[in-house]
Each structure stands twice: as C-alpha cells, then as structure tokens.
XYZ file of C-alpha atoms in Angstrom:
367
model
C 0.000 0.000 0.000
C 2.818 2.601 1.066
C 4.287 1.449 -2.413
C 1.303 2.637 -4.433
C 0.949 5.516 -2.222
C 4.481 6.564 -3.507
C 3.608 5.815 -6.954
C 0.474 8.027 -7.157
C 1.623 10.856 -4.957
C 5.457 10.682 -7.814
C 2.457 11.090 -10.313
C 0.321 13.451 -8.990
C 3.363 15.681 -8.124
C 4.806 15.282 -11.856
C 1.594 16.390 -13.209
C 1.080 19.249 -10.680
C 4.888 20.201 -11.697
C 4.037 20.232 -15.324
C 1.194 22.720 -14.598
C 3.465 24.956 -12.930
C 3.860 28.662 -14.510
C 6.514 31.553 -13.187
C 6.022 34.913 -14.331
C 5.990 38.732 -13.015
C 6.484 42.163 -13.971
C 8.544 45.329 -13.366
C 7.863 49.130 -13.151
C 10.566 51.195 -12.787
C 8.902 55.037 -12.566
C 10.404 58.393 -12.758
C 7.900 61.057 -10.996
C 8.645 65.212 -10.504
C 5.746 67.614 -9.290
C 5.926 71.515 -8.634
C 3.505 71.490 -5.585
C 4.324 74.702 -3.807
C 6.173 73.441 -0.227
C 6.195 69.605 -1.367
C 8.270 69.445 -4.943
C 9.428 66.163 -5.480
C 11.676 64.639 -8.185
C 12.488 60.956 -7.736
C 13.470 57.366 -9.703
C 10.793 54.636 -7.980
C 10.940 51.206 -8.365
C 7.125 51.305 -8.503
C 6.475 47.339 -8.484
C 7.598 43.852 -8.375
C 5.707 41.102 -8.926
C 6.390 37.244 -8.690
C 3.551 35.239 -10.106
C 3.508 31.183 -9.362
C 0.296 29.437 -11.627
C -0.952 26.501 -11.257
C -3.662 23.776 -12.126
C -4.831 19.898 -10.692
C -7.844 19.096 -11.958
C -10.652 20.952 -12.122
C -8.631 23.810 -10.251
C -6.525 26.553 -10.565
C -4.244 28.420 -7.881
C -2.261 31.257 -7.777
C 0.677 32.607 -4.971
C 1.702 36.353 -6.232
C 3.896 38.164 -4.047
C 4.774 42.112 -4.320
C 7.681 44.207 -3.614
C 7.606 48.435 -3.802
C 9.536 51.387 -2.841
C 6.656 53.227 -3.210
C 6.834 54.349 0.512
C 10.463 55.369 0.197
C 13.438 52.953 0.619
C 13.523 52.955 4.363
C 9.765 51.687 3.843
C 9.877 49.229 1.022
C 7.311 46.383 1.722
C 7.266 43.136 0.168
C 3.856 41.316 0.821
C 1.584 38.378 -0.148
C -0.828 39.860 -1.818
C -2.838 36.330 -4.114
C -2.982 32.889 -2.422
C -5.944 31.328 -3.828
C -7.784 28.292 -5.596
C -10.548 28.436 -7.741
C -13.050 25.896 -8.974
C -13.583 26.302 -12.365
C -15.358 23.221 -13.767
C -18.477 25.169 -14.963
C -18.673 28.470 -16.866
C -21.608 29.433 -14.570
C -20.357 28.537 -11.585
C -16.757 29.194 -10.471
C -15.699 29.013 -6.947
C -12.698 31.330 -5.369
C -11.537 30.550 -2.034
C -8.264 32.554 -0.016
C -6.411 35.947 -0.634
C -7.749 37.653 -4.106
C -9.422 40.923 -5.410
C -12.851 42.194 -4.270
C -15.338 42.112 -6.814
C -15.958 45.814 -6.846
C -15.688 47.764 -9.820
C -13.981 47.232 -13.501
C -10.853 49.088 -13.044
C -9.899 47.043 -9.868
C -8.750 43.637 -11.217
C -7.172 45.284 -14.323
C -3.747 44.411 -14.612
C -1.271 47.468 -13.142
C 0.441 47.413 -16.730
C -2.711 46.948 -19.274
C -4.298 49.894 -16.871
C -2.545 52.614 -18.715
C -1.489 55.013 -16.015
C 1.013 55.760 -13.448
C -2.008 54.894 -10.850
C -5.460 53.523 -10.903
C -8.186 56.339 -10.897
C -8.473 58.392 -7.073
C -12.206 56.806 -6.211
C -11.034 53.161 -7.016
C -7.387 53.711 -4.671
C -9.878 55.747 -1.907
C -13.207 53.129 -2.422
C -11.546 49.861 -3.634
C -9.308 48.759 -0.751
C -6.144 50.625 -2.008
C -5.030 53.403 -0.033
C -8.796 53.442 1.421
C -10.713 56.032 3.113
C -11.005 53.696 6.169
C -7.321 53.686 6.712
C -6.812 50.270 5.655
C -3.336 49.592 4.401
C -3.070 49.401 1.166
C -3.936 46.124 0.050
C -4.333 45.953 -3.917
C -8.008 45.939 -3.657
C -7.875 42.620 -1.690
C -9.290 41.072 0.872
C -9.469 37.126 2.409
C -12.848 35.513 1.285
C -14.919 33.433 -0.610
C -16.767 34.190 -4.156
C -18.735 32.990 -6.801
C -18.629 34.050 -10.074
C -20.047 32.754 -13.649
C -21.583 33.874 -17.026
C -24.914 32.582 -17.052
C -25.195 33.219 -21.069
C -23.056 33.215 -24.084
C -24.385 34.467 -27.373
C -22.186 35.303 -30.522
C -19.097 33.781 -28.699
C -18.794 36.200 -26.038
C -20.731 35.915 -21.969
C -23.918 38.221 -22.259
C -24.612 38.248 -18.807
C -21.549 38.005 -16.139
C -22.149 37.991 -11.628
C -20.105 37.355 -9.109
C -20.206 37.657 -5.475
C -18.000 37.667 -2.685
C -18.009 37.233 1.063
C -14.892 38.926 2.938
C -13.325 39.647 6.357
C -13.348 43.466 5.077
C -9.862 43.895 6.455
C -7.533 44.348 3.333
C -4.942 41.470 2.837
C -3.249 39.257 5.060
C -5.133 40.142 8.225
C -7.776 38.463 10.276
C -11.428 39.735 10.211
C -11.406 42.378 13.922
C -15.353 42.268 14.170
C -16.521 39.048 13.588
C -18.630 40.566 10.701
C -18.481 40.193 7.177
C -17.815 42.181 3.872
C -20.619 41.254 0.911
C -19.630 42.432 -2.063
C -21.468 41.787 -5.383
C -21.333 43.171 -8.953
C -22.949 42.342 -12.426
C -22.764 43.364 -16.029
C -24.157 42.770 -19.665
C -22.143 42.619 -22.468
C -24.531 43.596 -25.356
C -22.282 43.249 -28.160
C -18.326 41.992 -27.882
C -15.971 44.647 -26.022
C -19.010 46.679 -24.778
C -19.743 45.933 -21.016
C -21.915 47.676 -18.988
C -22.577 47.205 -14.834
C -22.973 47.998 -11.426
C -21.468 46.802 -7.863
C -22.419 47.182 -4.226
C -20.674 46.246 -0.913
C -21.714 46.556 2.484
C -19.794 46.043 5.403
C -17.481 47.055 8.426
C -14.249 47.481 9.320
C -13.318 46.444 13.378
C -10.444 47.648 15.556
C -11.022 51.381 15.962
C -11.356 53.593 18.954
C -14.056 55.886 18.644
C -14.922 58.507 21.568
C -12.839 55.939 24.354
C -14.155 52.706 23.441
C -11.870 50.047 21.842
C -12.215 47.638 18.799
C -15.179 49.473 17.599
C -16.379 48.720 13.978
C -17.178 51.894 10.949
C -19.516 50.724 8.432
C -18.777 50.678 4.620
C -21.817 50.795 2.062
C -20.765 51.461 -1.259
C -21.738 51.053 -4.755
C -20.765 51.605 -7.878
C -21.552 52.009 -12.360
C -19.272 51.099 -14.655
C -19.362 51.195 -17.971
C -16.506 49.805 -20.849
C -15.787 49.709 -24.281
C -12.526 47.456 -24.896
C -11.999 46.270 -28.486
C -9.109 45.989 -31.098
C -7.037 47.695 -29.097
C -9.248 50.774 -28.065
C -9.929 51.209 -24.753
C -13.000 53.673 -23.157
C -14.098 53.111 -19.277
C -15.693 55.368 -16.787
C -16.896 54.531 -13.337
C -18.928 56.084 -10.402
C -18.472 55.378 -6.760
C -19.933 56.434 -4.140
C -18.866 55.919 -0.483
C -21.032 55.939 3.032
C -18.897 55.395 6.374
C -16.200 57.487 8.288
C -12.773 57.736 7.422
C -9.661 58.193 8.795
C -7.357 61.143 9.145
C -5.181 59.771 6.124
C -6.331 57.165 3.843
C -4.212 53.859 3.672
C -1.684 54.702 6.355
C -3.033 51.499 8.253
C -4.376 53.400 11.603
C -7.741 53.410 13.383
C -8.274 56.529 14.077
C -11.567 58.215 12.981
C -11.772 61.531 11.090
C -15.810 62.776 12.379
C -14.678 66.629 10.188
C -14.397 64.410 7.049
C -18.273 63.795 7.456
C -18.980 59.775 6.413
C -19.847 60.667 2.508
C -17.001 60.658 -0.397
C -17.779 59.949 -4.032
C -16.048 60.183 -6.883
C -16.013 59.518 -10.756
C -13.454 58.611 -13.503
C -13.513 58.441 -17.665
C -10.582 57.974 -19.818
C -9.657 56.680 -23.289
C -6.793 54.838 -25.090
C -6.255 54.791 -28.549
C -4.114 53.226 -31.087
C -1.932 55.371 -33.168
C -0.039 52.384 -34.536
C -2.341 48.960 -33.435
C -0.424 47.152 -30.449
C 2.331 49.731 -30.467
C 2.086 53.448 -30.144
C -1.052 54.743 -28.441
C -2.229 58.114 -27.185
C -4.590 58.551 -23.523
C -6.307 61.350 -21.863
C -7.911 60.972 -18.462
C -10.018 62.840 -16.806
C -10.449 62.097 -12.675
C -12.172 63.144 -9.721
C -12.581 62.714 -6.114
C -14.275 64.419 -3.093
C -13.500 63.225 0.203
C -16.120 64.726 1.678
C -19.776 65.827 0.861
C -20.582 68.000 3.851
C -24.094 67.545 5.134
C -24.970 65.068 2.688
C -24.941 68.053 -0.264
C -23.058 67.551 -3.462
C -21.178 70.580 -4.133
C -19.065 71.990 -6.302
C -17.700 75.095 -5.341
C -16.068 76.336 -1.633
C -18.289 78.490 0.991
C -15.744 79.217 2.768
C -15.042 76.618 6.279
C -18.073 74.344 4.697
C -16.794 74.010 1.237
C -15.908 71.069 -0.765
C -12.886 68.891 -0.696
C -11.972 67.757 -3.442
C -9.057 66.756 -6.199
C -8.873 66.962 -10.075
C -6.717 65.294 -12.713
C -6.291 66.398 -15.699
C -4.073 64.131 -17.788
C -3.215 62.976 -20.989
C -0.258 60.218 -22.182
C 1.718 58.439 -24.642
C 3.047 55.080 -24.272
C 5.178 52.734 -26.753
C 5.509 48.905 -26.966
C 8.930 47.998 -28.124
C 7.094 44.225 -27.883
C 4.616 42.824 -25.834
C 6.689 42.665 -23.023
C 8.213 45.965 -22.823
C 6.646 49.541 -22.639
C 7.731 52.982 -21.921
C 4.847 55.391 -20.603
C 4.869 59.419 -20.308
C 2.288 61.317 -18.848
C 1.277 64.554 -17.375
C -0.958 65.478 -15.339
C -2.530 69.549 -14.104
C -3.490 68.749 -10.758
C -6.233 70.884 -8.795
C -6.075 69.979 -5.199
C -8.307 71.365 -2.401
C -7.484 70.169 1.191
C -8.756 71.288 3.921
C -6.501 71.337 7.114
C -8.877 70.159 9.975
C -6.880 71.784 12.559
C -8.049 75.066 10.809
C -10.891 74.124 8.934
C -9.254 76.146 5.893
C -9.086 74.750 2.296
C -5.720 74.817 0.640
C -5.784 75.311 -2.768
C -2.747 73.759 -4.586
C -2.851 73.535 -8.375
C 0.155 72.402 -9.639
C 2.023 70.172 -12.535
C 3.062 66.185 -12.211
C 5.338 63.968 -15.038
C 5.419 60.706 -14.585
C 8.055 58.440 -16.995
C 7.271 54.550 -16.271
C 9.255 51.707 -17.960
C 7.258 48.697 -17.612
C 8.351 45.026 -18.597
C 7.117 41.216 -17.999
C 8.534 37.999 -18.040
C-alpha cells in the first residue's frame, strides 16, 4: 500500500509540476511635481511582482507576491498579496476561495500594466481597498474571502450576462477579520455586443479595531456602490466609473491606523472616464484621463464650489499620455498630469488650494 501511495503521490506531483507557470512584472517610474512646499523629483521602483500558476484538476491556484519602494526605501514592503484556488469546472459557476481581489468595480482587477497610467483612478485607490478612506493599508483591492462568479449566457461567442459575489473579512490582505462581521460584495454586467460591457457593484460592510470617543475595537460601516461602464476592443480602450462611499474615514487614507476623522463627514464619491487609442495597433497609443474625487460631501450636499469653512474637498486630474511597446513585453509610458487639489486642514478648517504640474516616466516590462 505505502508502495502505491508513492507511486500516485510521484504522479500526482509530476503532473502538478508540469502545470506549474513563473512569471511577473517590473515598473521602474520616474515622478517630478511643482507642488508649492512639497516638490518632489524621484526614480521609484514602482512594483515587483512574482507570479507562481498553477492547475490539478478541475482547479486553478495562484501565490503572487509584491515588492515596492513606493513608501520610500527605508519603507519598502514586500507582501503576499494572491494565495488562492478556484473551482472552475463550470462556466456558470466558479468558486474562489483565499487571498484575491474584491469584486468591486472594472478598473480594480485590471492588470497594473494593461491599466494605462502611473495609478489607478483616485475613487477606485480611496473606495476599492487601495489606499482606502477607512485607513486600511493598502492592500491591492484585496481582501481574504470566498466568491462565486459565472456567465450565465453566451451568445455570438462572447458571456452576455456576467455575476459574481463575494463574502470577505473586510480587512484588506493578510489580516484576520477584527469584528466578527463580514464584507458582501457583489457586482454584475451585460455585455450587449463583444468589447461593450456595462454594470454595477455594491458592498456593504465594516471594518473592526477602531477607537471611537474611548471605546476600543469598535467597527465603521462601509456601504458602497458603484456604475461602470466599458468599451474594450481591437485595441481601443473607453471606461468610466462612479463610486460612491457611506462610512467614516480616517485622518489619512491607507496609512493602516484606526483613528476616525468625524470633520471628514462619512460621505465621499467620486467619478473617472478615460480613453486609449491606437496610433499604430499594439504599439504606439495616445490617452487622456479625466479624474475626480471628493472626500467629503458635507451635510450630505453635493457641491461643487467652496463656501468658505463648509466648502468642498476635493481633487482633479487632468491628464493625458503616450506610451510605446517595443514588444509585448516591454513599454515605456509618459504622462502629465494639471493637478487641482483642495485640502482642507482640519486643525483650521481652511481649504488649501494647490494647483500644480506632475510627469510621470514609467518603464514597464514582464517575463
């Protein structure tokens, strides 16, 4: 018996072996802003990525670890940031289970590279589990659960109807739930005709281990939704998205502290829409983007315009972008961005108003 245990588990581990895939990706960015009092002019190593793939049976799994300097170099981090399996014997019925991203919004699972810019939109880093407005650390958009996903029809070769749903500890990655309550988060789309998908996403929840007016390990809510909408076809590329945020937040977003904000009222929304097109198909494009957020919406009123201590905090992007593929593994981005900033300083309750200039130079490769 111990024999022919040997004998199938030599087998089984060839044939897992043989399913075994390494691959990453580099970006090495160059970054310079005139922001009056904070210039900056700096060579990051922006991210590393180590990707192990795998398949037995009716299963796939993934391990992808991350390095960045992002932080600074007395700061780099190097995490886990995928440990999963999936189920995927059925195209209606897939089953995740571990470390993976939420199923909120389109732009969140995009790939870093095949996004297009030197940083995913402001809403989907504040609202997707990024550098979030709840203080989480910044986890990728990830958190530790379990989801379903499938595409109930296919017509024409391509899913007309796509869902997926996800139960999570709400805590980011690599941490344990604090509240013993749990993050739903749901989202579905149609895809009309190929490349066109259209969709919305909600997620309620909580986040545990704050202190909030001398009690300990209390728990902020999180209800959030949002509408996405793509076009993503022969190399053209056309999304915009909506979110919209209910909960507190925390003094600074994604610095991985508890401690509530109650001046930043519990509201924040914002909205992205961008497009990339091909000047020379799969080699030379051109982008514009065009990206807000508000991190507050005092009293529940969507303005846009300051009234002095009550006015509206909020940041615009204007940018725009070439990049070039010297081949499908290599590409050199520039972009610019005119950035209008209003902060307020909540020891003041005064809005600073910063407009100023940012170039970003990014040299991205795979392997």
């Amino acid at each position: 018996m111990l024999t022919l245990m040997a004998i199938g588990a030599n087998a089984q581990e060839k044939k897992w072996y043989d399913t075994m895939k390494l691959s990453g990706y580099g970006m090495v960015q160059y970054q310079a802003n005139d922001k009056k009092g904070d210039e900056q002019n700096s060579i990051n190593l922006r991210l590393l990525r180590l990707i192990l793939d795998g398949q037995s049976g009716d299963f796939d799994w993934r391990v992808q670890a991350q390095g960045s300097s992002n932080a600074g170099p007395s700061s780099a981090t190097f995490n886990l940031v995928d440990l999963y399996a999936e189920w995927r014997r059925f195209d209606f019925l897939k089953v995740r289970v571990g470390q993976f991203k939420r199923a909120f919004t389109f732009e969140n699972p995009t790939h870093p590279i095949t996004q297009g810019w030197y940083s995913y939109a402001m809403s989907v880093n504040k609202l997707a589990g990024f550098g979030d407005r709840t203080g989480e650390k910044s986890s990728g958009g990830r958190d530790i659960g379990v989801q379903l996903q499938g595409d109930l029809i296919r017509v024409a070769g391509h899913p007309l109807l796509h869902y997926q749903v996800g139960v999570y500890n709400g805590e980011g990655i690599n941490a344990k739930d604090k509240d013993n309550r749990k993050d739903i988060i749901g989202g579905m789309w149609v895809m009309p005709v190929k490349g066109l998908r259209i969709g919305g996403f909600g997620w309620t929840g909580s986040r545990g281990g704050y202190s909030i007016d001398g009690k300990t390990n209390q728990s902020v809510s999180k209800n959030r939704y949002a509408i996405s909408a793509e076009w993503d076809k022969d190399d053209w590329t056309f999304r915009t998205e909506y979110i919209h945020s209910q909960g507190f937040g925390t003094a600074t977003a994604g610095d991985g502290t508890n401690t509530i904000e109650r001046r930043k009222g519990t509201k924040a929304d914002g909205f992205y829409f961008f497009g990339i097109v091909p000047i020379i198909k799969n080699k030379l494009h051109v982008k514009a983007r065009y990206d807000v957020y508000r991190d507050e919406i005092n009293y529940g009123k969507k303005i846009w315009y300051d009234i002095g201590a009550n006015g509206d905090v909020r940041t615009i992007h204007y940018e725009g972008g070439i990049d070039y593929m010297f081949n499908k593994n290599i590409m050199l981005n520039l972009m610019y961005s005119r950035v209008d900033d209003h902060t307020r300083d909540y020891n003041t309750m005064y809005i600073n108003k910063y407009k100023y200039n940012m170039v970003n130079l990014e040299l991205d490769f795979r392997f």
